[in-house]
mmCIF file of N, CA, C and O in Angstrom:
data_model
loop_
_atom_site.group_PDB
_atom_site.id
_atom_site.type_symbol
_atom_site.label_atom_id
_atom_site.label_comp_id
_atom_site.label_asym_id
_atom_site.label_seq_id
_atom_site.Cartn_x
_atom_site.Cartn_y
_atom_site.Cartn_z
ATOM 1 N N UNK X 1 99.302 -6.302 35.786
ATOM 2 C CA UNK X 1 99.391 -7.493 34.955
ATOM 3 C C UNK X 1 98.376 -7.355 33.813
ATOM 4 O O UNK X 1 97.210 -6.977 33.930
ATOM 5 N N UNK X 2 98.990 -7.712 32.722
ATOM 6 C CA UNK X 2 98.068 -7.449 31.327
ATOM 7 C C UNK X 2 97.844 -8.716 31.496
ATOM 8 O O UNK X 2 98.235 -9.637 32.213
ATOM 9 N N UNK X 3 96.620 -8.396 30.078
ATOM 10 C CA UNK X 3 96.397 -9.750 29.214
ATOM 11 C C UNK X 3 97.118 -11.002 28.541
ATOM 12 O O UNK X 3 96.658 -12.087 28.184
ATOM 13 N N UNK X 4 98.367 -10.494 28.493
ATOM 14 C CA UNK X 4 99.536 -11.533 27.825
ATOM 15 C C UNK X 4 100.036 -11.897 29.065
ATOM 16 O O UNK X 4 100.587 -12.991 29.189
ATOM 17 N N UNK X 5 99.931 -11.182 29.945
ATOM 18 C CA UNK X 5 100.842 -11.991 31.188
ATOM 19 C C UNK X 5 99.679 -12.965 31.711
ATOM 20 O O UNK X 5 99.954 -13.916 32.443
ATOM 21 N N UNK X 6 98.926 -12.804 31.477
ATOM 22 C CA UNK X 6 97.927 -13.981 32.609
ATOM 23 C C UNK X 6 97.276 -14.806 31.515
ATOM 24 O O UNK X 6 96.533 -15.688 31.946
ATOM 25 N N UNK X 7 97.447 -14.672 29.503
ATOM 26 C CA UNK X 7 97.585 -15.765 29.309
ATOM 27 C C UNK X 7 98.855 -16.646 29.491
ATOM 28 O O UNK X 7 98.706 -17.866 29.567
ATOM 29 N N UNK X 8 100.128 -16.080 29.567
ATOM 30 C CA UNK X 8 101.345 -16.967 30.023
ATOM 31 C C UNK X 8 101.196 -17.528 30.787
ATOM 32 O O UNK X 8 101.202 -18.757 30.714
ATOM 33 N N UNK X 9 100.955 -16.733 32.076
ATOM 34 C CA UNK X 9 100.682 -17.615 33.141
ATOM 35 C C UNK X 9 99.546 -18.637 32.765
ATOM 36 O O UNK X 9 99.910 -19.561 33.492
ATOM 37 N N UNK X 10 98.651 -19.013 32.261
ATOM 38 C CA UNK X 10 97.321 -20.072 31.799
ATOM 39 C C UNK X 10 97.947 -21.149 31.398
ATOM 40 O O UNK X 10 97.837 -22.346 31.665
ATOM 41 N N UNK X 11 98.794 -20.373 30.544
ATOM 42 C CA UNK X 11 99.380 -21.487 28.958
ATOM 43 C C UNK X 11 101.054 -21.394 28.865
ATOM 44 O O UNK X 11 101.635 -21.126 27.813
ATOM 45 N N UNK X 12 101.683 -21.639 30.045
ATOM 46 C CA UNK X 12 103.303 -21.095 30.165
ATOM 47 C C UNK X 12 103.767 -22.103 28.925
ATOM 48 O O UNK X 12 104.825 -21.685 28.454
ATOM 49 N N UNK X 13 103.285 -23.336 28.236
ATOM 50 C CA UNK X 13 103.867 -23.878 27.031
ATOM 51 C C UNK X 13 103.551 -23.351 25.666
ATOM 52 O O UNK X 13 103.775 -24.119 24.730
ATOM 53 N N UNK X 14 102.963 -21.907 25.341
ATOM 54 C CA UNK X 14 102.090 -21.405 24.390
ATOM 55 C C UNK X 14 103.564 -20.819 23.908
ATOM 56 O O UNK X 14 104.529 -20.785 24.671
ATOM 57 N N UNK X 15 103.595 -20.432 22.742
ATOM 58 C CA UNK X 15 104.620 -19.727 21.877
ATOM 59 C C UNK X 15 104.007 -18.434 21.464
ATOM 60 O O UNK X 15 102.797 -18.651 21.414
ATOM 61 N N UNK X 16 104.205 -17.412 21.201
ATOM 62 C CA UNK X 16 103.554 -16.613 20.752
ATOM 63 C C UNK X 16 104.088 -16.311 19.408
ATOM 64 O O UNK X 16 105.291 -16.166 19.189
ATOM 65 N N UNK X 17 102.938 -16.199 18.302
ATOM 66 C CA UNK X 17 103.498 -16.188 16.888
ATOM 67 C C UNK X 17 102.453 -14.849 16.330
ATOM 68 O O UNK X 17 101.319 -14.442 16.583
ATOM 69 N N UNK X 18 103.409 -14.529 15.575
ATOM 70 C CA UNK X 18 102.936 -13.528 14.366
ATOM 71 C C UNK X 18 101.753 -13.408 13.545
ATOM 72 O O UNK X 18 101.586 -14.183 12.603
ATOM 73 N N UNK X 19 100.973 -12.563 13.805
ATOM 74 C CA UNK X 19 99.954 -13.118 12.440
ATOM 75 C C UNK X 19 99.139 -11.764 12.047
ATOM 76 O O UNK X 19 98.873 -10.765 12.716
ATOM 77 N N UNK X 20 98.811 -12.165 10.529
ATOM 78 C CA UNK X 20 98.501 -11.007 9.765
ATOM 79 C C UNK X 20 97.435 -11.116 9.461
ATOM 80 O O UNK X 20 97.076 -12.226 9.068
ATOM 81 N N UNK X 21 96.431 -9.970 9.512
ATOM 82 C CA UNK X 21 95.016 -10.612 8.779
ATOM 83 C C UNK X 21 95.558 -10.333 6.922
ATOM 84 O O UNK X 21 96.305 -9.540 6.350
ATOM 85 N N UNK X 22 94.638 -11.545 6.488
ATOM 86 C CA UNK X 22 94.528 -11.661 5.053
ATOM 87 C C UNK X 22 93.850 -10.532 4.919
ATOM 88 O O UNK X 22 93.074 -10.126 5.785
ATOM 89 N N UNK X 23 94.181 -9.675 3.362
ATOM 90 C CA UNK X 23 93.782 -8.725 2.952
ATOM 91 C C UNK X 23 92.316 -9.179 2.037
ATOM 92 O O UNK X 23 92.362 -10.195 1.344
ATOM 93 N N UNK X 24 90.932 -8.271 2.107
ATOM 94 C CA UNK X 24 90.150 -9.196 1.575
ATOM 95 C C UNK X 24 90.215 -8.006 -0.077
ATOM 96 O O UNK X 24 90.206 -6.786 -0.243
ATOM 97 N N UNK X 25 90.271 -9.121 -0.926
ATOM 98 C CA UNK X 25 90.031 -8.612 -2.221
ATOM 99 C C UNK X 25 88.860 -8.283 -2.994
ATOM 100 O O UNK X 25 87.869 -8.983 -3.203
ATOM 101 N N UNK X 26 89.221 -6.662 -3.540
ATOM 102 C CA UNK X 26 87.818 -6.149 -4.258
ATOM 103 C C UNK X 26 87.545 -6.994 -4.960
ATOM 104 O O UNK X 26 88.345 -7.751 -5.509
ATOM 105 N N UNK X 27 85.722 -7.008 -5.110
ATOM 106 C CA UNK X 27 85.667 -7.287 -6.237
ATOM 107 C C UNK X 27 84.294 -6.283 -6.879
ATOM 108 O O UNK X 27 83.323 -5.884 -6.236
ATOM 109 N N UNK X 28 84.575 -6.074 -8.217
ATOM 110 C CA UNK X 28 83.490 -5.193 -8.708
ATOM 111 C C UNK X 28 82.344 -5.762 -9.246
ATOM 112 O O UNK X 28 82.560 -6.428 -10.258
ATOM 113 N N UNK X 29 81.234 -5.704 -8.888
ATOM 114 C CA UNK X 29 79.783 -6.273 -9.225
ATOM 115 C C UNK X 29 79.409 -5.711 -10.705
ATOM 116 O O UNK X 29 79.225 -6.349 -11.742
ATOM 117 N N UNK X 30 79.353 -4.214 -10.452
ATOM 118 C CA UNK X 30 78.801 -3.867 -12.012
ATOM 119 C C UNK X 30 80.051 -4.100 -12.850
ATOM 120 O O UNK X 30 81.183 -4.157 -12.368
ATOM 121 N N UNK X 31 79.730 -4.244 -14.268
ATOM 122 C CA UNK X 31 80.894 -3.972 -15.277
ATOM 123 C C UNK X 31 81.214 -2.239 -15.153
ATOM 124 O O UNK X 31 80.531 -1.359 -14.630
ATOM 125 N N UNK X 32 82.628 -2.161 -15.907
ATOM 126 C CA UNK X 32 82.850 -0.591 -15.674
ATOM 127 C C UNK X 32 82.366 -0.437 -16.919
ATOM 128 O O UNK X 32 82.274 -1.349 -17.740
ATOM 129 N N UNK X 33 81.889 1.274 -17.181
ATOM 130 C CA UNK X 33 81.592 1.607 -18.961
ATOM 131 C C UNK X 33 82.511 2.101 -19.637
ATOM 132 O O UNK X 33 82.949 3.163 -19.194
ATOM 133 N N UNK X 34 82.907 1.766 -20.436
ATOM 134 C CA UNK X 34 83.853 2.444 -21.341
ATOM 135 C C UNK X 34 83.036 3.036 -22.748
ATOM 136 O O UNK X 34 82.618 2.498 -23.773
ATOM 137 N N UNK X 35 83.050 4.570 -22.166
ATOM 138 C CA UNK X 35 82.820 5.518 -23.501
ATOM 139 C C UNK X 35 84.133 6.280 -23.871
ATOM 140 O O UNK X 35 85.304 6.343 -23.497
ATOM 141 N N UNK X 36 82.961 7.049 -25.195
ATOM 142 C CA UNK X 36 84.007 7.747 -26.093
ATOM 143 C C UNK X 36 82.965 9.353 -26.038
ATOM 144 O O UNK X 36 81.741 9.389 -26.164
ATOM 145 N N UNK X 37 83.896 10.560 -25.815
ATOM 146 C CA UNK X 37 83.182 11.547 -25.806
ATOM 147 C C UNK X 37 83.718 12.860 -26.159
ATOM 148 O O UNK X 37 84.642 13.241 -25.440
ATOM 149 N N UNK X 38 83.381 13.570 -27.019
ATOM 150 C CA UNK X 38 83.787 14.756 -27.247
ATOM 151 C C UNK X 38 83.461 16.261 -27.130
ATOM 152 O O UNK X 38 84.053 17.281 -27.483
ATOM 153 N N UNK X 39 82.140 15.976 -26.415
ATOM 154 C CA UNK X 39 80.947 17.170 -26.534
ATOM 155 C C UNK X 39 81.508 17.813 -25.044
ATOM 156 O O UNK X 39 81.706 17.056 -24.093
ATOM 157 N N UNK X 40 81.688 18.950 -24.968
ATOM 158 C CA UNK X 40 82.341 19.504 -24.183
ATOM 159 C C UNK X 40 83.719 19.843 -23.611
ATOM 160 O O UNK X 40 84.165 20.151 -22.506
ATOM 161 N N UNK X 41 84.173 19.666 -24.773
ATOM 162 C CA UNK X 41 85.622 19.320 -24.293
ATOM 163 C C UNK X 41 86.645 20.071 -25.855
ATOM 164 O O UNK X 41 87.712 19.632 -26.285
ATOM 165 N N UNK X 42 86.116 20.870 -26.213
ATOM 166 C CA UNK X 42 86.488 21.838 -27.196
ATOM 167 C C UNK X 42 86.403 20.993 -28.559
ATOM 168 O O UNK X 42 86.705 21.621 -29.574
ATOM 169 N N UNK X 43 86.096 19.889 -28.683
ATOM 170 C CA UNK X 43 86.156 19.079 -29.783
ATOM 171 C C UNK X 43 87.293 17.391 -29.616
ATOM 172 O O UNK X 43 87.517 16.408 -30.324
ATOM 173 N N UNK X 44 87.679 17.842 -28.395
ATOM 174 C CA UNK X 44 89.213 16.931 -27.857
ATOM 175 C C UNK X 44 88.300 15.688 -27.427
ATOM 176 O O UNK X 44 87.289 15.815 -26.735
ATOM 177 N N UNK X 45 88.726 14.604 -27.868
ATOM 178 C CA UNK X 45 88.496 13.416 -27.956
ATOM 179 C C UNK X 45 89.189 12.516 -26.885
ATOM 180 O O UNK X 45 90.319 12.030 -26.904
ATOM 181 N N UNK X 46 88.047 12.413 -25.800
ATOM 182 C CA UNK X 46 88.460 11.099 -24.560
ATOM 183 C C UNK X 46 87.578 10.311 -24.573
ATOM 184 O O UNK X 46 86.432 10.489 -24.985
ATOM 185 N N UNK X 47 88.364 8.701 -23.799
ATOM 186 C CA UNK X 47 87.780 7.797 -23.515
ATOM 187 C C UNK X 47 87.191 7.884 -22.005
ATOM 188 O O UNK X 47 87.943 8.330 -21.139
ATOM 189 N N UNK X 48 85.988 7.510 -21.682
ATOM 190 C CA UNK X 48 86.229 7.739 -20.348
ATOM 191 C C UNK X 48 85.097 5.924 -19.553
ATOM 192 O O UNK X 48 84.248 5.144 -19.984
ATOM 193 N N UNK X 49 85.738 6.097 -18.500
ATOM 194 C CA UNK X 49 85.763 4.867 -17.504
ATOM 195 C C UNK X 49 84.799 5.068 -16.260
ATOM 196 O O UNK X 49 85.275 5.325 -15.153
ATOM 197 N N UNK X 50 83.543 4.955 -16.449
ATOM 198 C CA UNK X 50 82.749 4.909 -14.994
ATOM 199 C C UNK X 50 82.185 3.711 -15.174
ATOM 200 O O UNK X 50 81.966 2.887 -16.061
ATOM 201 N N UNK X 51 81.970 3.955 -13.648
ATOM 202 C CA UNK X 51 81.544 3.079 -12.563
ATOM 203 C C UNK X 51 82.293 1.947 -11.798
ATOM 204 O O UNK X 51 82.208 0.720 -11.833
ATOM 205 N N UNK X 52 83.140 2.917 -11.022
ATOM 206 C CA UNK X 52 84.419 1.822 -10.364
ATOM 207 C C UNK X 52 84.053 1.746 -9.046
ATOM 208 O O UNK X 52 84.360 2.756 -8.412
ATOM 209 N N UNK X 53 83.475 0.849 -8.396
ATOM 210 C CA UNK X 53 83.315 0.857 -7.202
ATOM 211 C C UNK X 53 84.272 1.082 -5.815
ATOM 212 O O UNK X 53 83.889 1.456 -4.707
ATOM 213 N N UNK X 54 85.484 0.769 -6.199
ATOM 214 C CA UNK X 54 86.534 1.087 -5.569
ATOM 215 C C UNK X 54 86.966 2.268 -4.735
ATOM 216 O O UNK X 54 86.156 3.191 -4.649
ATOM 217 N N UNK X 55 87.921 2.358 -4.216
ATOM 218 C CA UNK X 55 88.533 3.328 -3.037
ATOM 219 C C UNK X 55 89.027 4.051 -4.636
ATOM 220 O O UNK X 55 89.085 3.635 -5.794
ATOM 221 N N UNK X 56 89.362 5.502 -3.848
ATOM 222 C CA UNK X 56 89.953 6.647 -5.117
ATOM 223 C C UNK X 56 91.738 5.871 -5.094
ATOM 224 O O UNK X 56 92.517 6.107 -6.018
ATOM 225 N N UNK X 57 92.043 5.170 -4.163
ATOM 226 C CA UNK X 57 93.297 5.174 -4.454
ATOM 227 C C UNK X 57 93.795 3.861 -5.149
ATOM 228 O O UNK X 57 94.929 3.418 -5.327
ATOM 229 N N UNK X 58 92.536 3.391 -5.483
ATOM 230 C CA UNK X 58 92.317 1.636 -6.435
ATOM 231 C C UNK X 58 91.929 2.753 -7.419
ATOM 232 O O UNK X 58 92.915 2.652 -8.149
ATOM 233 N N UNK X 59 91.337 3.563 -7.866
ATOM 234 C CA UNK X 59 91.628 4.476 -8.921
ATOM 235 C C UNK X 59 92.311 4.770 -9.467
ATOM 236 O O UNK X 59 92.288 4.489 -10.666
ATOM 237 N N UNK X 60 93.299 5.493 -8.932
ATOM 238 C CA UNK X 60 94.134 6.380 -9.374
ATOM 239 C C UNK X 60 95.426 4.893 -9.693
ATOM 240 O O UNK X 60 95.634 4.772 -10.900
ATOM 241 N N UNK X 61 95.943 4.224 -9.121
ATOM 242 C CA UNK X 61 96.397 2.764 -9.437
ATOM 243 C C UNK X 61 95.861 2.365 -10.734
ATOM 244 O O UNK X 61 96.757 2.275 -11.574
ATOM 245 N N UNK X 62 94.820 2.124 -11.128
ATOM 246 C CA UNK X 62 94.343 1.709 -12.381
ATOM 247 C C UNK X 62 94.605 2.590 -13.626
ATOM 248 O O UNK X 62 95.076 2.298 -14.725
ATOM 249 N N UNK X 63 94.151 3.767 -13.111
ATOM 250 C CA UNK X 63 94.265 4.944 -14.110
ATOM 251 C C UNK X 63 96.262 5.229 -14.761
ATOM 252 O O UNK X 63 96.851 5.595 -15.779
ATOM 253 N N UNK X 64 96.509 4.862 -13.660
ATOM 254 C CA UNK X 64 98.399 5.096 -14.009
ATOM 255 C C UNK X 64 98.589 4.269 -14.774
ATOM 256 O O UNK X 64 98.810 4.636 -15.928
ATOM 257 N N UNK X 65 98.586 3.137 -14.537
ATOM 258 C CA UNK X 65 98.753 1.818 -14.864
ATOM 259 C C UNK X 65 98.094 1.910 -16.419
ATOM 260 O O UNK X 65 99.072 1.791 -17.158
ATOM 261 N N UNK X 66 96.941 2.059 -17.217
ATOM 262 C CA UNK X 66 96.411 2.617 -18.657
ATOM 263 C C UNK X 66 97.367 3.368 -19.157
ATOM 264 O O UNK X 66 98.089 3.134 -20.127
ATOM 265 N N UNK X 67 97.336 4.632 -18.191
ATOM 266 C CA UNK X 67 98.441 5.860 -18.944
ATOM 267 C C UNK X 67 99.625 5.120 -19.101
ATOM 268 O O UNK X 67 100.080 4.983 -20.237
ATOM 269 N N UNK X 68 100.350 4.483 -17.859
ATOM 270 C CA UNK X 68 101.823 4.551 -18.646
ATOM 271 C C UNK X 68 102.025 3.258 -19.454
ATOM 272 O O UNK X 68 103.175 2.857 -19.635
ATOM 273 N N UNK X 69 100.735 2.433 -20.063
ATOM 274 C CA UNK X 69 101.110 1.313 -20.732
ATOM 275 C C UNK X 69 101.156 2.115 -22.317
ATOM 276 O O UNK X 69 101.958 2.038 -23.247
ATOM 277 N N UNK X 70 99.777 2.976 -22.094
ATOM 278 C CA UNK X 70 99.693 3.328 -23.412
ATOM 279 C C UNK X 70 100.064 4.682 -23.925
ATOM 280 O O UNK X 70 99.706 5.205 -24.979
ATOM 281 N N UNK X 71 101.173 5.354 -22.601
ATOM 282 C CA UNK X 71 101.837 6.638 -22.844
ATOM 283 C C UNK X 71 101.557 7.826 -23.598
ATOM 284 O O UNK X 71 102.107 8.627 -24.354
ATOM 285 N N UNK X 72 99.943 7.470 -22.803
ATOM 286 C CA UNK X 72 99.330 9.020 -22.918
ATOM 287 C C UNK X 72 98.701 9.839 -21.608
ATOM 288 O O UNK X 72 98.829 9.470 -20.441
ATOM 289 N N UNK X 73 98.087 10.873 -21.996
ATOM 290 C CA UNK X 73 97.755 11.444 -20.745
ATOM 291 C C UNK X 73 95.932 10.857 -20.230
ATOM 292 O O UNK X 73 95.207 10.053 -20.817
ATOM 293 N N UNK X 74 95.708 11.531 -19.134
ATOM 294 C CA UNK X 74 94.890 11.500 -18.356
ATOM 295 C C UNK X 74 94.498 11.940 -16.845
ATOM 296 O O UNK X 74 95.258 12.472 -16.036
ATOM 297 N N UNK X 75 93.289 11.634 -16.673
ATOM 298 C CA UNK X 75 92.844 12.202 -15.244
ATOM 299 C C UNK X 75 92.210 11.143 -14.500
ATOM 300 O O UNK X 75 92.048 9.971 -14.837
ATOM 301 N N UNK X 76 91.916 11.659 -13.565
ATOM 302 C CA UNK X 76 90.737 10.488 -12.748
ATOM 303 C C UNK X 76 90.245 11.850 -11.695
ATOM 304 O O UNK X 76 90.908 12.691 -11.088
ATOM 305 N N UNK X 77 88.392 11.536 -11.848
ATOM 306 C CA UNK X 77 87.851 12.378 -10.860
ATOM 307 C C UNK X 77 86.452 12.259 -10.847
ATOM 308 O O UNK X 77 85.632 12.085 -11.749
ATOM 309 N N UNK X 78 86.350 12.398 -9.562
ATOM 310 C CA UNK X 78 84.712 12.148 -9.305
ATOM 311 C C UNK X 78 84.782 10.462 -9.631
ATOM 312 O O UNK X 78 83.744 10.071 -10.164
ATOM 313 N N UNK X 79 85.689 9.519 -9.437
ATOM 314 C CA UNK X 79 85.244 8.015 -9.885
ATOM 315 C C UNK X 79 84.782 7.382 -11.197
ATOM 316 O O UNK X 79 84.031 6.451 -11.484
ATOM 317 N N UNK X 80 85.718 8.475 -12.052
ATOM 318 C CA UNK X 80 85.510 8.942 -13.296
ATOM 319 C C UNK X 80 87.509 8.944 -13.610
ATOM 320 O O UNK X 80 88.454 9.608 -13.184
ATOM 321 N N UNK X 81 87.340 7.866 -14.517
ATOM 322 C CA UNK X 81 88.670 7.835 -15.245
ATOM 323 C C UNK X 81 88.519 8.810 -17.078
ATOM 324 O O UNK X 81 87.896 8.497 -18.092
ATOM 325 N N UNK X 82 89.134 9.636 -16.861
ATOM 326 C CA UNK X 82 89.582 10.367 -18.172
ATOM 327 C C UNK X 82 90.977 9.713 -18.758
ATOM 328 O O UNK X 82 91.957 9.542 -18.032
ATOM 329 N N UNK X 83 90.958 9.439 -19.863
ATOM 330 C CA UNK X 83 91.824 9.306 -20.871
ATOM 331 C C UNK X 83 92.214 9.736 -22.109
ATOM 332 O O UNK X 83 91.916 8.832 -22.890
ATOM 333 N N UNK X 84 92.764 10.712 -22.743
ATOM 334 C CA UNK X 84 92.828 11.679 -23.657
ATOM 335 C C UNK X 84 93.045 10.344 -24.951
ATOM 336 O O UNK X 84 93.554 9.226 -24.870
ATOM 337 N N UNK X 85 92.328 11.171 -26.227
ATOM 338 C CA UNK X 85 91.950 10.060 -26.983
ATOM 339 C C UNK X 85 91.092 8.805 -27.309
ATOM 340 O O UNK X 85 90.613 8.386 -26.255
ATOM 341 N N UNK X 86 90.752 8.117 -28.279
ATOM 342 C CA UNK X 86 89.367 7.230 -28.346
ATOM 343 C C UNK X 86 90.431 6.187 -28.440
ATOM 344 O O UNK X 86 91.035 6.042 -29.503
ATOM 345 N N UNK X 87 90.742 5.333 -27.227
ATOM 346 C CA UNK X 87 91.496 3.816 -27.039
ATOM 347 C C UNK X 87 90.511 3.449 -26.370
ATOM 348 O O UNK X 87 90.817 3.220 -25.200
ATOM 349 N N UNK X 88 89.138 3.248 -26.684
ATOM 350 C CA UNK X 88 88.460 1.952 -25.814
ATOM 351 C C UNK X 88 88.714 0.779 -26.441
ATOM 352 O O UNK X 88 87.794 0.160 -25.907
ATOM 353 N N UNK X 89 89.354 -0.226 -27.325
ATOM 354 C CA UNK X 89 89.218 -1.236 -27.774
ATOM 355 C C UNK X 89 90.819 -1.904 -26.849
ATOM 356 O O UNK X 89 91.020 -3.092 -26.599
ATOM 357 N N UNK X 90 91.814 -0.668 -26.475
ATOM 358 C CA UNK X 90 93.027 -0.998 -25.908
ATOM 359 C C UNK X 90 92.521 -1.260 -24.455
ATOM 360 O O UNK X 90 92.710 -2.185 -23.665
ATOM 361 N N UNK X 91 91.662 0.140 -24.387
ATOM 362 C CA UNK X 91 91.710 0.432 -22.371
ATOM 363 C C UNK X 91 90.600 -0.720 -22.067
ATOM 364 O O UNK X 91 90.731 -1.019 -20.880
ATOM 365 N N UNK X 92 89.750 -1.345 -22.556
ATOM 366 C CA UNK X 92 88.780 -2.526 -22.403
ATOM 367 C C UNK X 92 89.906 -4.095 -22.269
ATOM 368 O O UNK X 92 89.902 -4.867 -21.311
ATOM 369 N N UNK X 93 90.571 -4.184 -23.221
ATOM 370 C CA UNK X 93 91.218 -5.452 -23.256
ATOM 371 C C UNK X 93 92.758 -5.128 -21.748
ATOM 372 O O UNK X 93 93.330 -6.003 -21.097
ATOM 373 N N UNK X 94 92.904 -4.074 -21.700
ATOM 374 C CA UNK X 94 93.686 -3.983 -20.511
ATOM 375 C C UNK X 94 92.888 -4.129 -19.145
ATOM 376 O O UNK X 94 93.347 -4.619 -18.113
ATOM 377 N N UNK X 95 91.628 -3.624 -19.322
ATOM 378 C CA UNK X 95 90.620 -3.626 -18.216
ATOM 379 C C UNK X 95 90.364 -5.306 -17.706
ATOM 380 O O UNK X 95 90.284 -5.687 -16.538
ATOM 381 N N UNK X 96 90.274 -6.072 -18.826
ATOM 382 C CA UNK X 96 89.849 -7.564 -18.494
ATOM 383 C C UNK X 96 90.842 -8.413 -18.549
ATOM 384 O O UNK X 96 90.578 -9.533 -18.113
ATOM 385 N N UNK X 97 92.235 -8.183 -19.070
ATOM 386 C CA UNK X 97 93.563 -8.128 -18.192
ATOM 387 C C UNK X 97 93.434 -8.775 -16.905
ATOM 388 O O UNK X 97 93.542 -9.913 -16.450
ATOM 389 N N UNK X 98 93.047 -7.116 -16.316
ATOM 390 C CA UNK X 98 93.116 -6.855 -14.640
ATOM 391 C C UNK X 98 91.963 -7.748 -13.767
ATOM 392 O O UNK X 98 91.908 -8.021 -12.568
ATOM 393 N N UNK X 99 90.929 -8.132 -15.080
ATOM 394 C CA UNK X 99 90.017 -8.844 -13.800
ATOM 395 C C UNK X 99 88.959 -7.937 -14.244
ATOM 396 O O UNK X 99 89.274 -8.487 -15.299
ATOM 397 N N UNK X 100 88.240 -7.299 -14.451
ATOM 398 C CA UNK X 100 87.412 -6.319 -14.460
ATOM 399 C C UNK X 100 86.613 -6.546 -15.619
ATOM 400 O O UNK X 100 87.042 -6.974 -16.691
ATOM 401 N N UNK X 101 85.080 -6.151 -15.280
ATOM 402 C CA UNK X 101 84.207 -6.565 -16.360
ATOM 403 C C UNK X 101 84.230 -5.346 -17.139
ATOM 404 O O UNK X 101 84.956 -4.469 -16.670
ATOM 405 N N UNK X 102 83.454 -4.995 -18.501
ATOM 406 C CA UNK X 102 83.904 -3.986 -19.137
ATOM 407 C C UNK X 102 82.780 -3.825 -20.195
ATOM 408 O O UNK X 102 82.661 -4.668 -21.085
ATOM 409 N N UNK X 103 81.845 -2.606 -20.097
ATOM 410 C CA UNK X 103 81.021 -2.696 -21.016
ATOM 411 C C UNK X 103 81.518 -1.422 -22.082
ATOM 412 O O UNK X 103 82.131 -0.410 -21.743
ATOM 413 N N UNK X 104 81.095 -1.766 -23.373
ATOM 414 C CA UNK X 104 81.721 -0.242 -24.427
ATOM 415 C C UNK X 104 80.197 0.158 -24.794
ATOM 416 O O UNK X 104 79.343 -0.568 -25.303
ATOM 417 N N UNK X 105 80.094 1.463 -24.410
ATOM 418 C CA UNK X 105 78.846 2.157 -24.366
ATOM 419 C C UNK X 105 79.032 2.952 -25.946
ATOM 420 O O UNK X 105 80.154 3.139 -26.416
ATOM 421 N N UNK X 106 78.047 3.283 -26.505
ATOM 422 C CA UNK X 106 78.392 3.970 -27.851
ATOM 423 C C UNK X 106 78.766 3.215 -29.131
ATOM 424 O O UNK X 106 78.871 1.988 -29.126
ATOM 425 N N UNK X 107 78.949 3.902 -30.145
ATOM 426 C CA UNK X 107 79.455 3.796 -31.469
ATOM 427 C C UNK X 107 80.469 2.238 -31.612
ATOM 428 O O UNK X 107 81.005 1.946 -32.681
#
């Protein structure tokens, strides 16, 4: 005899119902940074996105979600969003969109 049988037997008028735990929602403390950088990168011009506190796969979700609004390329690595090209004034106002604080580091 399990546990469900000997609460039945306790509570033979009990129903047994379904239940889900609520999912608890991130939230990010620091703002993320949004720079612009070219030094190392043959002269090729990205925006890039640190400090996401998040799981890599709340990453990579965010990072798609930039690329295919603004149908360009990119990466995500090391908790580090790459975005080919200088769109921080787009990828910031999409960032606070989503909820997300957003600082623009640089120029």
């Amino acid at each position: 005899m399990d546990l469900r049988d000997q609460l039945k037997n306790l509570f033979p008028e009990h129903e047994e119902q379904e239940f889900e735990m609520p999912e608890e929602k991130f939230v990010q403390i620091e703002p993320l940074i949004c720079k612009f950088e070219k030094k190392g990168r043959h002269g090729k011009p990205v925006t890039l996105i640190e400090g996401f506190e998040g799981s890599d796969a709340d990453l990579k979700i965010i990072s798609k979600k930039i690329k295919i609004k603004l149908g360009i390329g990119g990466s995500e690595k090391d908790g580090t969003i790459i975005i080919q090209g200088d769109n921080r004034d787009k990828i910031m106002k999409m960032l606070q969109e989503m909820g997300y604080k957003v600082k623009r580091v640089g120029g």
